[in-house]
PDB file of C-alpha atoms in Angstrom:
ATOM      1  CA  MET A  18     -24.788 -58.571 115.206  1.00 57.00           C
ATOM      2  CA  PRO A  19     -21.175 -55.971 115.810  1.00 65.00           C
ATOM      3  CA  ARG A  20     -17.839 -57.615 112.798  1.00 67.00           C
ATOM      4  CA  ASP A  21     -15.384 -57.830 113.601  1.00 69.00           C
ATOM      5  CA  LEU A  22     -13.280 -55.452 112.532  1.00 69.00           C
ATOM      6  CA  HIS A  23      -9.862 -56.976 112.151  1.00 75.00           C
ATOM      7  CA  GLU A  24     -12.371 -59.861 109.805  1.00 77.00           C
ATOM      8  CA  GLU A  25     -10.755 -59.193 106.413  1.00 77.00           C
ATOM      9  CA  LEU A  26     -12.849 -58.669 102.962  1.00 73.00           C
ATOM     10  CA  PRO A  27     -13.539 -60.417 100.341  1.00 78.00           C
ATOM     11  CA  ARG A  28     -11.341 -59.630  97.826  1.00 79.00           C
ATOM     12  CA  PHE A  29     -13.608 -58.741  95.021  1.00 82.00           C
ATOM     13  CA  VAL A  30     -17.424 -58.186  95.820  1.00 84.00           C
ATOM     14  CA  GLU A  31     -19.842 -58.782  92.406  1.00 84.00           C
ATOM     15  CA  PRO A  32     -22.211 -55.992  91.550  1.00 84.00           C
ATOM     16  CA  MET A  33     -24.725 -55.473  91.138  1.00 82.00           C
ATOM     17  CA  LEU A  34     -26.169 -54.637  87.077  1.00 82.00           C
ATOM     18  CA  ALA A  35     -28.231 -52.542  86.120  1.00 78.00           C
ATOM     19  CA  ARG A  36     -31.694 -53.207  84.705  1.00 81.00           C
ATOM     20  CA  SER A  37     -34.306 -51.715  82.217  1.00 82.00           C
ATOM     21  CA  ALA A  38     -37.584 -50.820  84.611  1.00 81.00           C
ATOM     22  CA  PRO A  39     -41.253 -48.847  84.196  1.00 83.00           C
ATOM     23  CA  PRO A  40     -40.559 -45.612  85.964  1.00 77.00           C
ATOM     24  CA  PRO A  41     -42.254 -44.755  89.269  1.00 77.00           C
ATOM     25  CA  PRO A  42     -45.698 -43.350  89.024  1.00 82.00           C
ATOM     26  CA  SER A  43     -45.257 -39.608  89.802  1.00 79.00           C
ATOM     27  CA  ASP A  44     -43.477 -37.320  88.724  1.00 79.00           C
ATOM     28  CA  GLY A  45     -41.498 -36.493  90.861  1.00 79.00           C
ATOM     29  CA  TRP A  46     -38.300 -39.650  89.768  1.00 75.00           C
ATOM     30  CA  ALA A  47     -34.850 -38.886  88.394  1.00 75.00           C
ATOM     31  CA  LEU A  48     -32.934 -41.378  85.978  1.00 73.00           C
ATOM     32  CA  GLU A  49     -29.538 -42.216  85.530  1.00 69.00           C
ATOM     33  CA  VAL A  50     -27.384 -41.829  82.452  1.00 71.00           C
ATOM     34  CA  LYS A  51     -26.523 -44.873  80.980  1.00 70.00           C
ATOM     35  CA  TRP A  52     -22.513 -44.103  80.561  1.00 75.00           C
ATOM     36  CA  ASP A  53     -20.374 -46.224  77.664  1.00 78.00           C
ATOM     37  CA  GLY A  54     -17.503 -47.450  79.670  1.00 79.00           C
ATOM     38  CA  ILE A  55     -16.094 -49.227  82.897  1.00 81.00           C
ATOM     39  CA  ARG A  56     -17.372 -49.052  86.583  1.00 83.00           C
ATOM     40  CA  PRO A  57     -13.974 -50.709  88.322  1.00 90.00           C
ATOM     41  CA  GLN A  58     -14.019 -51.538  91.827  1.00 91.00           C
ATOM     42  CA  ILE A  59     -11.058 -49.966  93.589  1.00 90.00           C
ATOM     43  CA  ILE A  60      -9.516 -51.955  96.200  1.00 89.00           C
ATOM     44  CA  PHE A  61      -6.854 -51.354  98.526  1.00 87.00           C
ATOM     45  CA  ASP A  62      -4.348 -53.756 100.507  1.00 84.00           C
ATOM     46  CA  GLY A  63      -3.224 -51.112 102.717  1.00 85.00           C
ATOM     47  CA  HIS A  64       0.071 -51.464 100.365  1.00 86.00           C
ATOM     48  CA  THR A  65      -0.785 -51.828  96.475  1.00 87.00           C
ATOM     49  CA  VAL A  66      -4.105 -50.297  95.223  1.00 90.00           C
ATOM     50  CA  THR A  67      -5.933 -52.019  92.042  1.00 92.00           C
ATOM     51  CA  LEU A  68      -8.801 -51.634  89.476  1.00 93.00           C
ATOM     52  CA  ARG A  69     -10.780 -54.479  89.012  1.00 92.00           C
ATOM     53  CA  SER A  70     -13.723 -55.012  86.005  1.00 91.00           C
ATOM     54  CA  ARG A  71     -17.020 -56.269  86.898  1.00 88.00           C
ATOM     55  CA  ARG A  72     -16.063 -59.975  86.282  1.00 89.00           C
ATOM     56  CA  GLY A  73     -13.138 -59.127  87.482  1.00 90.00           C
ATOM     57  CA  ARG A  74     -10.693 -58.135  84.506  1.00 93.00           C
ATOM     58  CA  ASP A  75      -7.134 -56.817  86.515  1.00 94.00           C
ATOM     59  CA  CYS A  76      -8.120 -53.300  84.754  1.00 94.00           C
ATOM     60  CA  THR A  77      -5.151 -51.260  86.913  1.00 94.00           C
ATOM     61  CA  ASN A  78      -3.047 -50.601  83.940  1.00 94.00           C
ATOM     62  CA  GLU A  79      -5.746 -48.873  82.714  1.00 93.00           C
ATOM     63  CA  PHE A  80      -6.361 -45.697  85.022  1.00 92.00           C
ATOM     64  CA  PRO A  81      -2.463 -44.563  85.491  1.00 92.00           C
ATOM     65  CA  GLU A  82      -3.542 -41.677  87.065  1.00 92.00           C
ATOM     66  CA  ILE A  83      -4.670 -43.791  89.500  1.00 88.00           C
ATOM     67  CA  GLN A  84      -1.275 -45.389  90.203  1.00 82.00           C
ATOM     68  CA  GLN A  85       0.230 -42.553  90.419  1.00 83.00           C
ATOM     69  CA  LEU A  86      -1.796 -41.172  93.427  1.00 84.00           C
ATOM     70  CA  PRO A  87       0.658 -41.157  96.646  1.00 83.00           C
ATOM     71  CA  ILE A  88      -0.690 -44.093  99.609  1.00 77.00           C
TER      72      ILE A  88
END
């Protein structure tokens, strides 16, 4: 069923957390190194950009280079 394009999206989406798992049984697999730090969600309401941590904390001020982008 198609979504209504005017339907409002959630302000924050709970992210899926990474977890350890055994490697796949073949040689053709890859992995991603876990780098420390945050990977915020960017929320744009049409006027303002807000960055949120995985727990929903506003971390916009930690990324001034994002705040300075022309909208």
